[in-house]
Amino acid sequence: MSTALPNTTVARRVPCEACPLRDNEHFRDFTPAELKFVSGFKRGELVSEAGSMILAEGSHNAQLFTLLSGWAFRYKTLEDGRRQILNYLLPGDLVGLQGSVIGEMEHSVESLSPVVLCVFQRDNLPNLFENHPGLAFDVTWLASREERMLDENLLSVGRRSATERAAYLIAFLYQRSEQVGQGRSSRHLIPITQQHVADTLGLSIVHTNKTLRKLASRELIRWHDRACEVLDPKGLAEVAGWDGLSESKRPLI
Amino acid sequence: MSTALPNTTVARRVPCEACPLRDNEHFRDFTPAELKFVSGFKRGELVSEAGSMILAEGSHNAQLFTLLSGWAFRYKTLEDGRRQILNYLLPGDLVGLQGSVIGEMEHSVESLSPVVLCVFQRDNLPNLFENHPGLAFDVTWLASREERMLDENLLSVGRRSATERAAYLIAFLYQRSEQVGQGRSSRHLIPITQQHVADTLGLSIVHTNKTLRKLASRELIRWHDRACEVLDPKGLAEVAGWDGLSESKRPLI
DNA sequence: CGTCGGTTTGATCTAGTTCAACCGCCGTGG
DNA sequence: CCACGGCGGTTGAACTAGATCAAACCGACG
């Protein structure tokens, strides 16, 4: 399933002031004071290869991260190994808030591609709430956004057909990827295997394969080795009966 | 499906200082300053009968509530009417945060029983973040808790069998109900129809019925008119392969 | 007394699962 | 150099969990 590879914590490289994500129009601007605080909040960077475990279910000393680049996913498993992928993480997403707020992680996080994460000092979170209400609100905003995504996901798994579900998932990941500008360079490739798709949609791997081939035969996607190329994002959204993501600016911490 | 009945906003009755929920050991204590602020934050109460719509998907001027007593649920629907229930609301739960944070509700909320809700002035939320970081943290805590519940739900719908799912749902609602002391008086009755169960589990109503009868024949539950009586909560959790809710104290706003 | 929402049951059908193979690719070890 | 094993993807066949269809029951209520 997941091959846990050694993570490497590296000394601070990218200063927040020069964070490449800040150029992106989809993120809201910081005040200079906020930027300064976040810069101090940041402890370093974590660089990992594809397929490494970033956070483990049950861990109590989990750190707080923001994904800087790459793809990852959150998941839970049952005793007998059945796995459910809950959501995907793209640049700008906050990781590990549960650990910081509740005290224990109830899901795991694993990378799909090489990733770089900003590491924050988690016991500094109360300080953030004390002194930077705007940032505190941003944290809540991000938690609320995650909830929205989960709601839509649950609707999908609970009530959409296999084809609709698959189309929704791929359209969803495509849009998110576009927003953070991952797509430009790499011809809209989503770095997942069919097993990931199956574990996201709550389907078997065999049926997932057949469903994806159907989408491929309709020229909506093309499947590559460990990656999905999106040919027709609008067509996918239409198959899924999905309106698409809202366009509003989001915070970045 | 849902019969929207007229809601009645009533002048403030229960002062926060005398909030009956505060006696419950599962909720954390407030500082006097916090209590005073929340008291001022509160605008009045909303009393509704069973089956009324509290919040509607798509609404922009949604208010922020805390459920004081009764049962409700959050749901989303697809164009063609397929409905997915996302989660249930019990006393002490915050309702409508999405509307306050993101600006638009992406799900609806409907009551299952007569309910009383505290109504908060939503444009006062930034004020709360400014002046009461402890309460702001509580809001985030509650959002994070909702996320945890959704995660477990998604795991359930995606990867558990019909019987496991049903057992999990009922055990889950039972435990939550117990925590807020709804059960004492009413012999552990959960006020839902089998249609609600079906729409929560992502199953058809017929199959839901057959699954529930199976649980009933195993003496785990007894079904009543529009209500589920829990006979063996431990047995249910065992069938579901579920550990149960964490016991830690939670905030109340 | 008729109607309506909720529950129940049996029969039939199908979307999706499970089992079983096979292919191509790549990295490993002899 | 080749043999191998493992992973990701693909395909067909048999099977089953759960859907759909249809009908009936029951209590509440106007």
Coordinates of C-alpha atoms (C1' of nucleotides) in Angstrom, one line a residue:
Chain A
M1 CA 0.0 0.0 0.0
S2 CA 2.1 2.9 1.3
T3 CA 5.8 2.8 1.3
A4 CA 7.0 5.0 4.0
L5 CA 10.2 6.6 2.9
P6 CA 12.5 8.7 5.0
N7 CA 11.5 12.4 5.2
T8 CA 14.1 15.1 5.3
T9 CA 13.7 18.2 7.2
V10 CA 15.7 21.0 5.6
A11 CA 16.7 24.3 7.0
R12 CA 14.5 27.2 6.0
R13 CA 14.9 28.1 2.3
V14 CA 12.0 30.1 0.9
P15 CA 11.2 33.1 3.0
C16 CA 7.4 33.8 3.3
E17 CA 7.9 37.2 1.8
A18 CA 9.1 35.5 -1.4
C19 CA 6.6 32.6 -1.2
P20 CA 5.9 31.6 -4.8
L21 CA 2.3 31.0 -3.9
R22 CA 1.7 34.6 -3.0
D23 CA 1.9 35.6 -6.6
N24 CA -1.2 33.6 -7.4
E25 CA -4.3 35.7 -7.8
H26 CA -6.4 33.1 -6.0
F27 CA -4.8 33.8 -2.7
R28 CA -5.7 36.9 -0.7
D29 CA -3.0 39.4 0.3
F30 CA -1.5 39.6 3.7
T31 CA -0.9 42.8 5.7
P32 CA 2.8 43.3 6.4
A33 CA 2.3 42.6 10.1
E34 CA 0.6 39.3 9.3
L35 CA 3.4 38.3 6.9
K36 CA 6.0 39.0 9.5
F37 CA 4.2 36.9 12.1
V38 CA 3.7 34.0 9.7
S39 CA 7.4 34.2 8.8
G40 CA 8.2 33.8 12.4
F41 CA 5.6 31.1 12.8
K42 CA 7.4 29.1 10.2
R43 CA 10.0 26.8 11.4
G44 CA 11.5 25.2 8.4
E45 CA 10.6 23.0 5.4
L46 CA 9.9 19.4 5.0
V47 CA 10.9 17.8 1.7
S48 CA 9.6 14.3 0.9
E49 CA 9.6 12.0 -2.1
A50 CA 6.4 10.6 -3.6
G51 CA 4.7 7.9 -1.5
S52 CA 5.9 9.0 1.9
M53 CA 3.7 9.2 5.0
I54 CA 3.5 12.8 6.2
L55 CA 1.2 12.3 9.2
A56 CA 0.0 9.1 10.8
E57 CA -3.4 8.3 12.2
G58 CA -3.2 8.2 16.0
S59 CA -0.2 10.4 16.4
H60 CA -0.3 12.9 19.1
N61 CA 2.6 15.1 18.4
A62 CA 1.7 15.9 14.8
Q63 CA 2.9 19.1 13.4
L64 CA 1.1 21.8 11.4
F65 CA 2.0 22.2 7.8
T66 CA 1.1 24.2 4.7
L67 CA 1.7 22.3 1.5
L68 CA 4.0 24.4 -0.7
S69 CA 4.3 22.2 -3.7
G70 CA 3.2 18.8 -4.9
W71 CA 0.2 16.5 -4.3
A72 CA -0.9 14.6 -1.2
F73 CA -4.0 12.9 0.2
R74 CA -5.7 12.3 3.5
Y75 CA -7.2 8.9 4.3
K76 CA -8.5 6.6 7.0
T77 CA -8.5 2.8 7.2
L78 CA -10.6 0.2 8.8
E79 CA -9.0 -2.6 10.9
D80 CA -9.1 -5.1 8.0
G81 CA -7.3 -2.7 5.7
R82 CA -10.1 -1.2 3.7
R83 CA -9.0 2.4 2.9
Q84 CA -11.1 5.5 2.2
I85 CA -9.4 8.6 0.8
L86 CA -11.0 11.6 2.3
N87 CA -9.6 14.4 0.3
Y88 CA -6.5 15.6 -1.6
L89 CA -4.0 18.3 -0.7
L90 CA -2.7 20.8 -3.1
P91 CA -0.4 23.8 -2.7
G92 CA -1.7 26.3 -0.2
D93 CA -3.6 23.7 1.8
L94 CA -3.2 23.5 5.6
V95 CA -2.3 20.0 6.9
G96 CA -2.7 18.7 10.4
L97 CA -5.0 21.2 12.0
Q98 CA -6.9 18.4 13.7
G99 CA -3.8 17.4 15.6
S100 CA -3.2 20.9 16.7
V101 CA -6.8 21.6 17.7
I102 CA -8.1 18.3 19.0
G103 CA -4.8 16.8 20.0
E104 CA -4.8 13.6 18.0
M105 CA -4.8 12.9 14.3
E106 CA -7.7 10.7 13.2
H107 CA -6.4 10.3 9.7
S108 CA -3.2 9.8 7.8
V109 CA -1.6 11.9 5.1
E110 CA 0.6 10.6 2.3
S111 CA 2.3 12.3 -0.6
L112 CA 1.5 11.5 -4.2
S113 CA 4.4 13.3 -5.7
P114 CA 7.6 14.9 -4.4
V115 CA 6.3 17.5 -1.9
V116 CA 7.6 20.5 0.0
L117 CA 5.8 21.6 3.2
C118 CA 6.2 24.6 5.4
V119 CA 6.5 23.4 9.0
F120 CA 4.9 25.5 11.7
Q121 CA 5.4 25.4 15.4
R122 CA 2.1 24.0 16.5
D123 CA 2.2 25.2 20.1
N124 CA 2.4 28.7 18.6
L125 CA -1.2 28.4 17.3
P126 CA -2.7 30.0 20.5
N127 CA -0.3 32.9 20.0
L128 CA -1.7 33.3 16.5
F129 CA -5.2 33.4 17.8
E130 CA -4.2 35.9 20.5
N131 CA -2.4 38.4 18.3
H132 CA -3.7 38.0 14.8
P133 CA -7.4 37.7 14.7
G134 CA -7.3 38.0 10.9
L135 CA -5.1 35.0 10.6
A136 CA -7.2 33.1 13.1
F137 CA -10.2 33.8 11.0
D138 CA -8.2 32.5 8.0
V139 CA -7.6 29.3 9.8
T140 CA -11.3 28.9 10.4
W141 CA -12.0 29.8 6.8
L142 CA -9.7 27.0 5.7
A143 CA -11.4 24.6 8.0
S144 CA -14.7 25.6 6.7
R145 CA -13.5 25.1 3.1
E146 CA -12.3 21.6 3.9
E147 CA -15.8 20.9 5.3
R148 CA -17.4 22.1 2.1
M149 CA -15.2 19.8 0.0
L150 CA -16.0 16.9 2.3
D151 CA -19.7 17.6 2.0
E152 CA -19.6 17.5 -1.8
N153 CA -17.5 14.3 -1.6
L154 CA -19.9 12.6 0.7
L155 CA -22.8 13.6 -1.6
S156 CA -20.8 12.1 -4.4
V157 CA -19.9 8.8 -2.7
G158 CA -23.4 8.4 -1.3
R159 CA -25.6 9.4 -4.2
R160 CA -23.8 9.6 -7.5
S161 CA -23.3 6.6 -9.9
A162 CA -19.9 5.3 -10.5
T163 CA -19.5 7.2 -13.7
E164 CA -20.7 10.5 -12.2
R165 CA -18.5 10.0 -9.2
A166 CA -15.4 9.4 -11.3
A167 CA -16.2 12.4 -13.5
Y168 CA -16.8 14.6 -10.5
L169 CA -13.5 13.6 -8.8
I170 CA -11.4 14.3 -11.8
A171 CA -13.1 17.5 -12.7
F172 CA -12.7 18.6 -9.0
L173 CA -9.0 17.8 -8.9
Y174 CA -8.5 19.4 -12.2
Q175 CA -10.1 22.7 -11.1
R176 CA -8.2 22.7 -7.9
S177 CA -5.0 22.0 -9.7
E178 CA -5.7 24.8 -12.2
Q179 CA -6.4 27.3 -9.4
V180 CA -3.0 26.8 -7.9
G181 CA -1.3 26.7 -11.2
Q182 CA 0.0 23.2 -11.1
G183 CA -1.3 22.4 -14.5
R184 CA 0.4 24.9 -16.7
S185 CA 3.7 23.1 -17.0
S186 CA 2.5 19.5 -16.9
R187 CA -0.3 19.2 -19.4
H188 CA -3.0 18.8 -16.7
L189 CA -1.7 15.6 -15.2
I190 CA -3.1 14.4 -11.9
P191 CA -0.5 12.1 -10.3
I192 CA -2.8 9.3 -9.0
T193 CA -3.2 5.5 -9.6
Q194 CA -6.5 3.8 -10.3
Q195 CA -6.2 2.4 -6.8
H196 CA -6.4 5.9 -5.4
V197 CA -9.4 6.7 -7.5
A198 CA -11.1 3.5 -6.3
D199 CA -10.3 4.3 -2.7
T200 CA -11.7 7.8 -3.1
L201 CA -14.9 6.8 -4.8
G202 CA -15.6 3.8 -2.6
L203 CA -15.4 1.4 -5.6
S204 CA -13.5 -1.7 -6.4
I205 CA -10.3 -1.4 -8.5
V206 CA -11.8 -3.5 -11.3
H207 CA -15.0 -1.4 -11.6
T208 CA -13.0 1.7 -11.3
N209 CA -10.8 0.6 -14.2
K210 CA -13.9 -0.1 -16.3
T211 CA -15.4 3.3 -15.4
L212 CA -12.3 5.2 -16.3
R213 CA -12.0 3.4 -19.6
K214 CA -15.5 4.5 -20.4
L215 CA -14.6 8.1 -19.6
A216 CA -11.5 7.7 -21.8
S217 CA -13.5 6.3 -24.7
R218 CA -15.6 9.4 -24.5
E219 CA -12.5 11.5 -24.9
L220 CA -12.9 13.1 -21.5
I221 CA -9.7 11.9 -20.1
R222 CA -6.6 9.9 -21.1
W223 CA -5.0 7.5 -18.7
H224 CA -1.2 7.4 -18.3
D225 CA 1.1 5.5 -16.1
R226 CA 0.2 6.6 -12.6
A227 CA -1.5 9.7 -13.9
C228 CA -4.7 11.0 -15.4
E229 CA -4.7 13.6 -18.1
V230 CA -7.8 15.7 -18.4
L231 CA -8.9 16.3 -21.9
D232 CA -12.3 17.9 -21.4
P233 CA -12.9 19.4 -17.9
K234 CA -16.3 20.9 -18.9
G235 CA -17.5 17.6 -20.2
L236 CA -16.5 15.9 -17.0
A237 CA -18.3 18.5 -14.9
E238 CA -21.4 18.0 -17.1
V239 CA -21.3 14.2 -16.7
A240 CA -21.1 14.7 -13.0
G241 CA -23.8 17.3 -12.8
W242 CA -21.5 19.5 -10.9
D243 CA -21.3 23.3 -10.9
G244 CA -17.6 23.7 -10.2
L245 CA -15.6 25.4 -7.5
S246 CA -16.4 28.9 -6.3
E247 CA -14.0 31.5 -7.6
S248 CA -13.5 33.6 -4.5
K249 CA -10.1 34.4 -3.1
R250 CA -8.8 32.2 -0.3
P251 CA -6.4 32.8 2.5
L252 CA -2.9 31.3 2.7
I253 CA -1.1 30.7 5.9
Chain B
M1 CA -39.8 15.4 1.3
S2 CA -39.5 18.4 3.6
T3 CA -42.5 20.4 4.7
A4 CA -41.3 23.9 5.4
L5 CA -43.2 25.1 8.3
P6 CA -43.2 28.7 9.6
N7 CA -40.5 29.5 12.0
T8 CA -41.1 31.7 15.0
T9 CA -38.4 34.0 16.3
V10 CA -39.0 34.7 19.9
A11 CA -37.6 37.3 22.2
R12 CA -34.7 36.2 24.3
R13 CA -35.7 33.8 27.1
V14 CA -32.9 31.8 28.4
P15 CA -29.9 34.0 29.5
C16 CA -26.6 32.4 28.6
E17 CA -25.6 32.5 32.3
A18 CA -28.4 30.1 33.0
C19 CA -28.0 28.0 29.8
P20 CA -29.1 24.5 30.7
L21 CA -26.3 23.1 28.5
R22 CA -23.6 24.6 30.7
D23 CA -24.5 22.1 33.5
N24 CA -23.4 19.3 31.3
E25 CA -19.9 18.0 32.1
H26 CA -19.1 17.4 28.5
F27 CA -18.9 21.1 27.8
R28 CA -15.9 23.2 28.9
D29 CA -16.4 26.1 31.3
F30 CA -16.3 29.8 30.2
T31 CA -14.5 32.6 31.8
P32 CA -16.9 35.3 33.1
A33 CA -15.7 37.7 30.3
E34 CA -16.4 35.1 27.6
L35 CA -19.8 34.4 29.1
K36 CA -20.6 38.1 29.0
F37 CA -19.5 38.5 25.4
V38 CA -21.5 35.5 24.2
S39 CA -24.5 36.8 26.1
G40 CA -24.2 40.0 24.1
F41 CA -23.5 38.1 20.9
K42 CA -26.8 36.3 21.3
R43 CA -29.7 38.0 19.7
G44 CA -32.7 35.9 20.5
E45 CA -34.1 32.4 20.1
L46 CA -35.7 30.6 17.2
V47 CA -38.3 28.0 18.0
S48 CA -39.4 25.6 15.2
E49 CA -41.5 22.6 14.9
A50 CA -40.3 19.2 13.6
G51 CA -39.7 19.2 9.9
S52 CA -39.0 22.8 9.3
M53 CA -36.2 24.2 7.2
I54 CA -33.8 26.1 9.3
L55 CA -31.3 27.1 6.6
A56 CA -31.5 26.7 2.8
E57 CA -28.7 25.8 0.4
G58 CA -27.8 28.8 -1.7
S59 CA -28.9 31.4 0.9
H60 CA -26.5 34.3 1.4
N61 CA -27.9 35.9 4.4
A62 CA -27.9 32.9 6.7
Q63 CA -27.6 33.4 10.3
L64 CA -25.4 31.7 12.8
F65 CA -27.0 29.5 15.4
T66 CA -26.3 27.2 18.3
L67 CA -28.8 24.4 18.7
L68 CA -30.2 24.5 22.2
S69 CA -32.5 21.6 22.2
G70 CA -33.9 19.1 19.7
W71 CA -32.5 17.3 16.7
A72 CA -31.7 18.5 13.1
F73 CA -29.7 17.5 10.1
R74 CA -27.6 19.0 7.3
Y75 CA -28.0 17.8 3.8
K76 CA -27.3 18.4 0.1
T77 CA -29.3 17.4 -3.0
L78 CA -28.5 16.8 -6.6
E79 CA -30.6 18.4 -9.4
D80 CA -32.8 15.3 -9.8
G81 CA -33.7 15.2 -6.1
R82 CA -31.3 12.6 -4.8
R83 CA -30.5 13.6 -1.2
Q84 CA -27.5 13.0 0.9
I85 CA -27.6 13.7 4.6
L86 CA -24.2 14.9 5.7
N87 CA -24.5 15.0 9.5
Y88 CA -26.9 15.4 12.4
L89 CA -27.1 18.4 14.8
L90 CA -27.6 18.0 18.5
P91 CA -27.7 20.4 21.3
G92 CA -24.5 22.5 21.6
D93 CA -23.7 22.2 17.9
L94 CA -22.9 25.3 15.9
V95 CA -25.1 25.8 12.7
G96 CA -24.4 28.0 9.7
L97 CA -20.7 28.7 10.1
Q98 CA -20.2 28.2 6.4
G99 CA -22.6 31.0 5.7
S100 CA -20.8 33.3 8.0
V101 CA -17.3 32.4 6.9
I102 CA -17.6 31.7 3.2
G103 CA -20.7 33.8 2.5
E104 CA -23.0 31.2 1.1
M105 CA -24.6 28.1 2.5
E106 CA -23.8 25.0 0.4
H107 CA -26.1 22.8 2.3
S108 CA -29.6 23.0 3.9
V109 CA -30.6 22.3 7.5
E110 CA -33.9 20.8 8.6
S111 CA -35.2 19.9 12.0
L112 CA -36.2 16.4 13.0
S113 CA -38.0 17.3 16.2
P114 CA -39.2 20.6 17.8
V115 CA -36.0 22.7 18.2
V116 CA -34.8 25.8 19.9
L117 CA -31.8 27.6 18.6
C118 CA -29.8 30.5 19.9
V119 CA -29.5 33.2 17.2
F120 CA -26.3 35.1 16.9
Q121 CA -25.6 38.2 15.0
R122 CA -23.4 37.0 12.3
D123 CA -21.6 40.2 11.4
N124 CA -20.4 40.2 15.0
L125 CA -18.2 37.2 14.3
P126 CA -15.1 39.3 13.3
N127 CA -15.6 41.1 16.6
L128 CA -15.5 37.7 18.4
F129 CA -12.2 37.0 16.7
E130 CA -10.8 40.4 17.6
N131 CA -11.6 40.4 21.2
H132 CA -11.9 36.8 22.4
P133 CA -9.2 34.6 21.0
G134 CA -10.3 31.8 23.3
L135 CA -13.8 31.8 21.7
A136 CA -12.3 32.1 18.3
F137 CA -10.3 29.0 19.0
D138 CA -13.4 27.3 20.1
V139 CA -15.1 28.1 16.8
T140 CA -12.2 26.5 15.0
W141 CA -12.3 23.6 17.4
L142 CA -16.0 23.0 16.5
A143 CA -15.2 23.3 12.8
S144 CA -12.5 20.7 13.3
R145 CA -14.8 18.4 15.1
E146 CA -17.3 18.6 12.3
E147 CA -14.6 17.7 9.9
R148 CA -13.7 14.6 12.0
M149 CA -17.3 13.5 12.0
L150 CA -17.5 13.9 8.3
D151 CA -14.3 11.9 7.8
E152 CA -15.7 9.0 9.7
N153 CA -19.0 9.3 7.8
L154 CA -17.2 9.2 4.5
L155 CA -15.2 6.2 5.6
S156 CA -18.5 4.6 6.5
V157 CA -20.4 5.3 3.3
G158 CA -17.4 4.6 1.1
R159 CA -16.1 1.4 2.7
R160 CA -18.4 -0.2 5.2
S161 CA -21.1 -2.7 4.2
A162 CA -24.8 -1.8 4.6
T163 CA -25.1 -3.5 8.0
E164 CA -21.9 -2.0 9.3
R165 CA -23.0 1.4 8.1
A166 CA -26.3 1.2 9.7
A167 CA -24.9 0.0 13.0
Y168 CA -22.3 2.7 12.9
L169 CA -24.8 5.4 12.3
I170 CA -27.1 4.4 15.1
A171 CA -24.2 3.8 17.6
F172 CA -22.8 7.2 16.6
L173 CA -26.1 9.1 17.1
Y174 CA -26.7 7.2 20.3
Q175 CA -23.4 8.2 21.8
R176 CA -23.8 11.9 20.8
S177 CA -27.3 11.9 22.2
E178 CA -26.0 10.4 25.4
Q179 CA -23.3 13.0 25.7
V180 CA -25.7 15.9 25.6
G181 CA -28.1 14.1 27.9
Q182 CA -31.0 13.8 25.4
G183 CA -31.5 10.1 26.2
R184 CA -32.2 10.1 29.9
S185 CA -35.8 11.1 29.6
S186 CA -36.8 9.5 26.4
R187 CA -35.5 5.9 26.6
H188 CA -32.8 6.4 23.9
L189 CA -35.1 7.3 21.1
I190 CA -33.6 8.8 17.9
P191 CA -36.2 10.7 16.1
I192 CA -35.5 9.7 12.5
T193 CA -37.4 7.9 9.7
Q194 CA -35.9 5.1 7.7
Q195 CA -35.8 7.5 4.8
H196 CA -33.4 9.6 6.8
V197 CA -31.3 6.6 7.5
A198 CA -31.3 5.6 3.8
D199 CA -30.2 9.2 2.8
T200 CA -27.5 9.2 5.3
L201 CA -26.0 5.8 4.4
G202 CA -26.4 6.2 0.6
L203 CA -28.8 3.2 0.4
S204 CA -32.2 2.7 -1.0
I205 CA -35.2 2.8 1.4
V206 CA -36.0 -0.8 0.7
H207 CA -32.6 -2.1 1.5
T208 CA -32.4 0.2 4.5
N209 CA -35.5 -1.4 5.8
K210 CA -34.2 -4.9 5.4
T211 CA -30.9 -3.9 7.0
L212 CA -32.6 -2.4 10.0
R213 CA -34.8 -5.4 10.5
K214 CA -31.7 -7.5 10.6
L215 CA -30.3 -5.3 13.4
A216 CA -33.7 -5.5 15.1
S217 CA -33.8 -9.3 14.9
R218 CA -30.4 -9.3 16.6
E219 CA -31.9 -7.3 19.4
L220 CA -29.6 -4.4 18.8
I221 CA -32.3 -1.9 18.1
R222 CA -36.1 -1.7 18.1
W223 CA -37.8 0.4 15.5
H224 CA -40.7 2.6 16.4
D225 CA -42.9 5.0 14.5
R226 CA -40.4 7.6 13.2
A227 CA -37.9 6.7 15.8
C228 CA -35.2 4.2 16.6
E229 CA -34.7 2.8 20.0
V230 CA -31.2 1.6 20.9
L231 CA -31.1 -1.6 22.8
D232 CA -27.4 -2.5 22.7
P233 CA -25.1 0.4 21.9
K234 CA -22.0 -1.7 22.5
G235 CA -23.2 -4.4 20.2
L236 CA -23.8 -1.9 17.5
A237 CA -20.4 -0.4 17.8
E238 CA -18.9 -3.9 17.6
V239 CA -20.9 -4.7 14.4
A240 CA -19.6 -1.5 12.9
G241 CA -16.0 -2.0 14.0
W242 CA -16.1 1.4 15.5
D243 CA -14.2 2.6 18.6
G244 CA -16.6 5.3 19.7
L245 CA -16.4 9.0 20.3
S246 CA -13.6 10.6 22.1
E247 CA -14.5 11.7 25.6
S248 CA -12.7 15.0 25.8
K249 CA -14.6 18.2 26.8
R250 CA -15.8 20.4 24.0
P251 CA -16.5 24.1 23.8
L252 CA -19.9 25.6 23.6
I253 CA -20.7 28.9 22.1
Chain C
dC1 C1' -64.1 6.6 6.0
dG2 C1' -60.5 7.9 2.8
dT3 C1' -56.0 9.4 2.4
dC4 C1' -51.3 9.8 3.4
dG5 C1' -46.7 9.0 5.2
dG6 C1' -44.0 5.5 7.1
dT7 C1' -43.0 0.7 7.2
dT8 C1' -42.9 -4.1 5.4
dT9 C1' -42.3 -7.9 2.1
dG10 C1' -41.5 -10.6 -2.1
dA11 C1' -39.9 -10.8 -7.0
dT12 C1' -36.9 -9.4 -10.4
dC13 C1' -33.0 -7.0 -12.1
dT14 C1' -28.4 -4.7 -12.3
dA15 C1' -24.5 -2.1 -10.9
dG16 C1' -20.7 -3.2 -8.9
dT17 C1' -17.8 -7.1 -6.6
dT18 C1' -14.8 -10.9 -6.6
dC19 C1' -12.0 -14.2 -8.9
dA20 C1' -8.7 -15.2 -12.1
dA21 C1' -5.6 -14.3 -15.6
dC22 C1' -2.5 -11.7 -18.4
dC23 C1' 0.4 -7.8 -20.1
dG24 C1' 4.1 -4.3 -20.0
dC25 C1' 7.4 -2.0 -17.4
dC26 C1' 11.0 -1.5 -14.2
dG27 C1' 14.3 -2.5 -10.7
dT28 C1' 16.9 -6.3 -8.4
dG29 C1' 19.9 -9.9 -7.9
dG30 C1' 22.5 -13.7 -9.8
Chain D
dC1 C1' 23.3 -10.6 -19.6
dC2 C1' 18.9 -12.7 -18.3
dA3 C1' 15.5 -14.3 -14.8
dC4 C1' 12.4 -12.7 -11.4
dG5 C1' 9.0 -10.5 -8.9
dG6 C1' 6.1 -6.7 -8.0
dC7 C1' 3.2 -3.0 -9.3
dG8 C1' -0.1 -0.8 -12.3
dG9 C1' -3.3 -1.5 -15.6
dT10 C1' -6.7 -4.5 -18.4
dT11 C1' -10.1 -7.9 -19.4
dG12 C1' -13.6 -11.7 -19.1
dA13 C1' -16.7 -14.6 -16.3
dA14 C1' -19.3 -15.6 -12.4
dC15 C1' -21.5 -13.9 -8.5
dT16 C1' -24.0 -10.9 -5.0
dA17 C1' -25.2 -6.8 -2.5
dG18 C1' -28.1 -3.7 -3.1
dA19 C1' -31.6 -1.3 -6.5
dT20 C1' -36.0 -1.1 -8.5
dC21 C1' -40.8 -2.5 -9.0
dA22 C1' -45.0 -3.6 -7.0
dA23 C1' -48.2 -4.3 -3.5
dA24 C1' -49.9 -4.3 0.9
dC25 C1' -50.3 -2.9 5.8
dC26 C1' -50.9 0.3 9.6
dG27 C1' -51.9 4.2 12.5
dA28 C1' -52.9 9.0 12.4
dC29 C1' -55.7 12.5 11.1
dG30 C1' -59.1 15.4 8.7

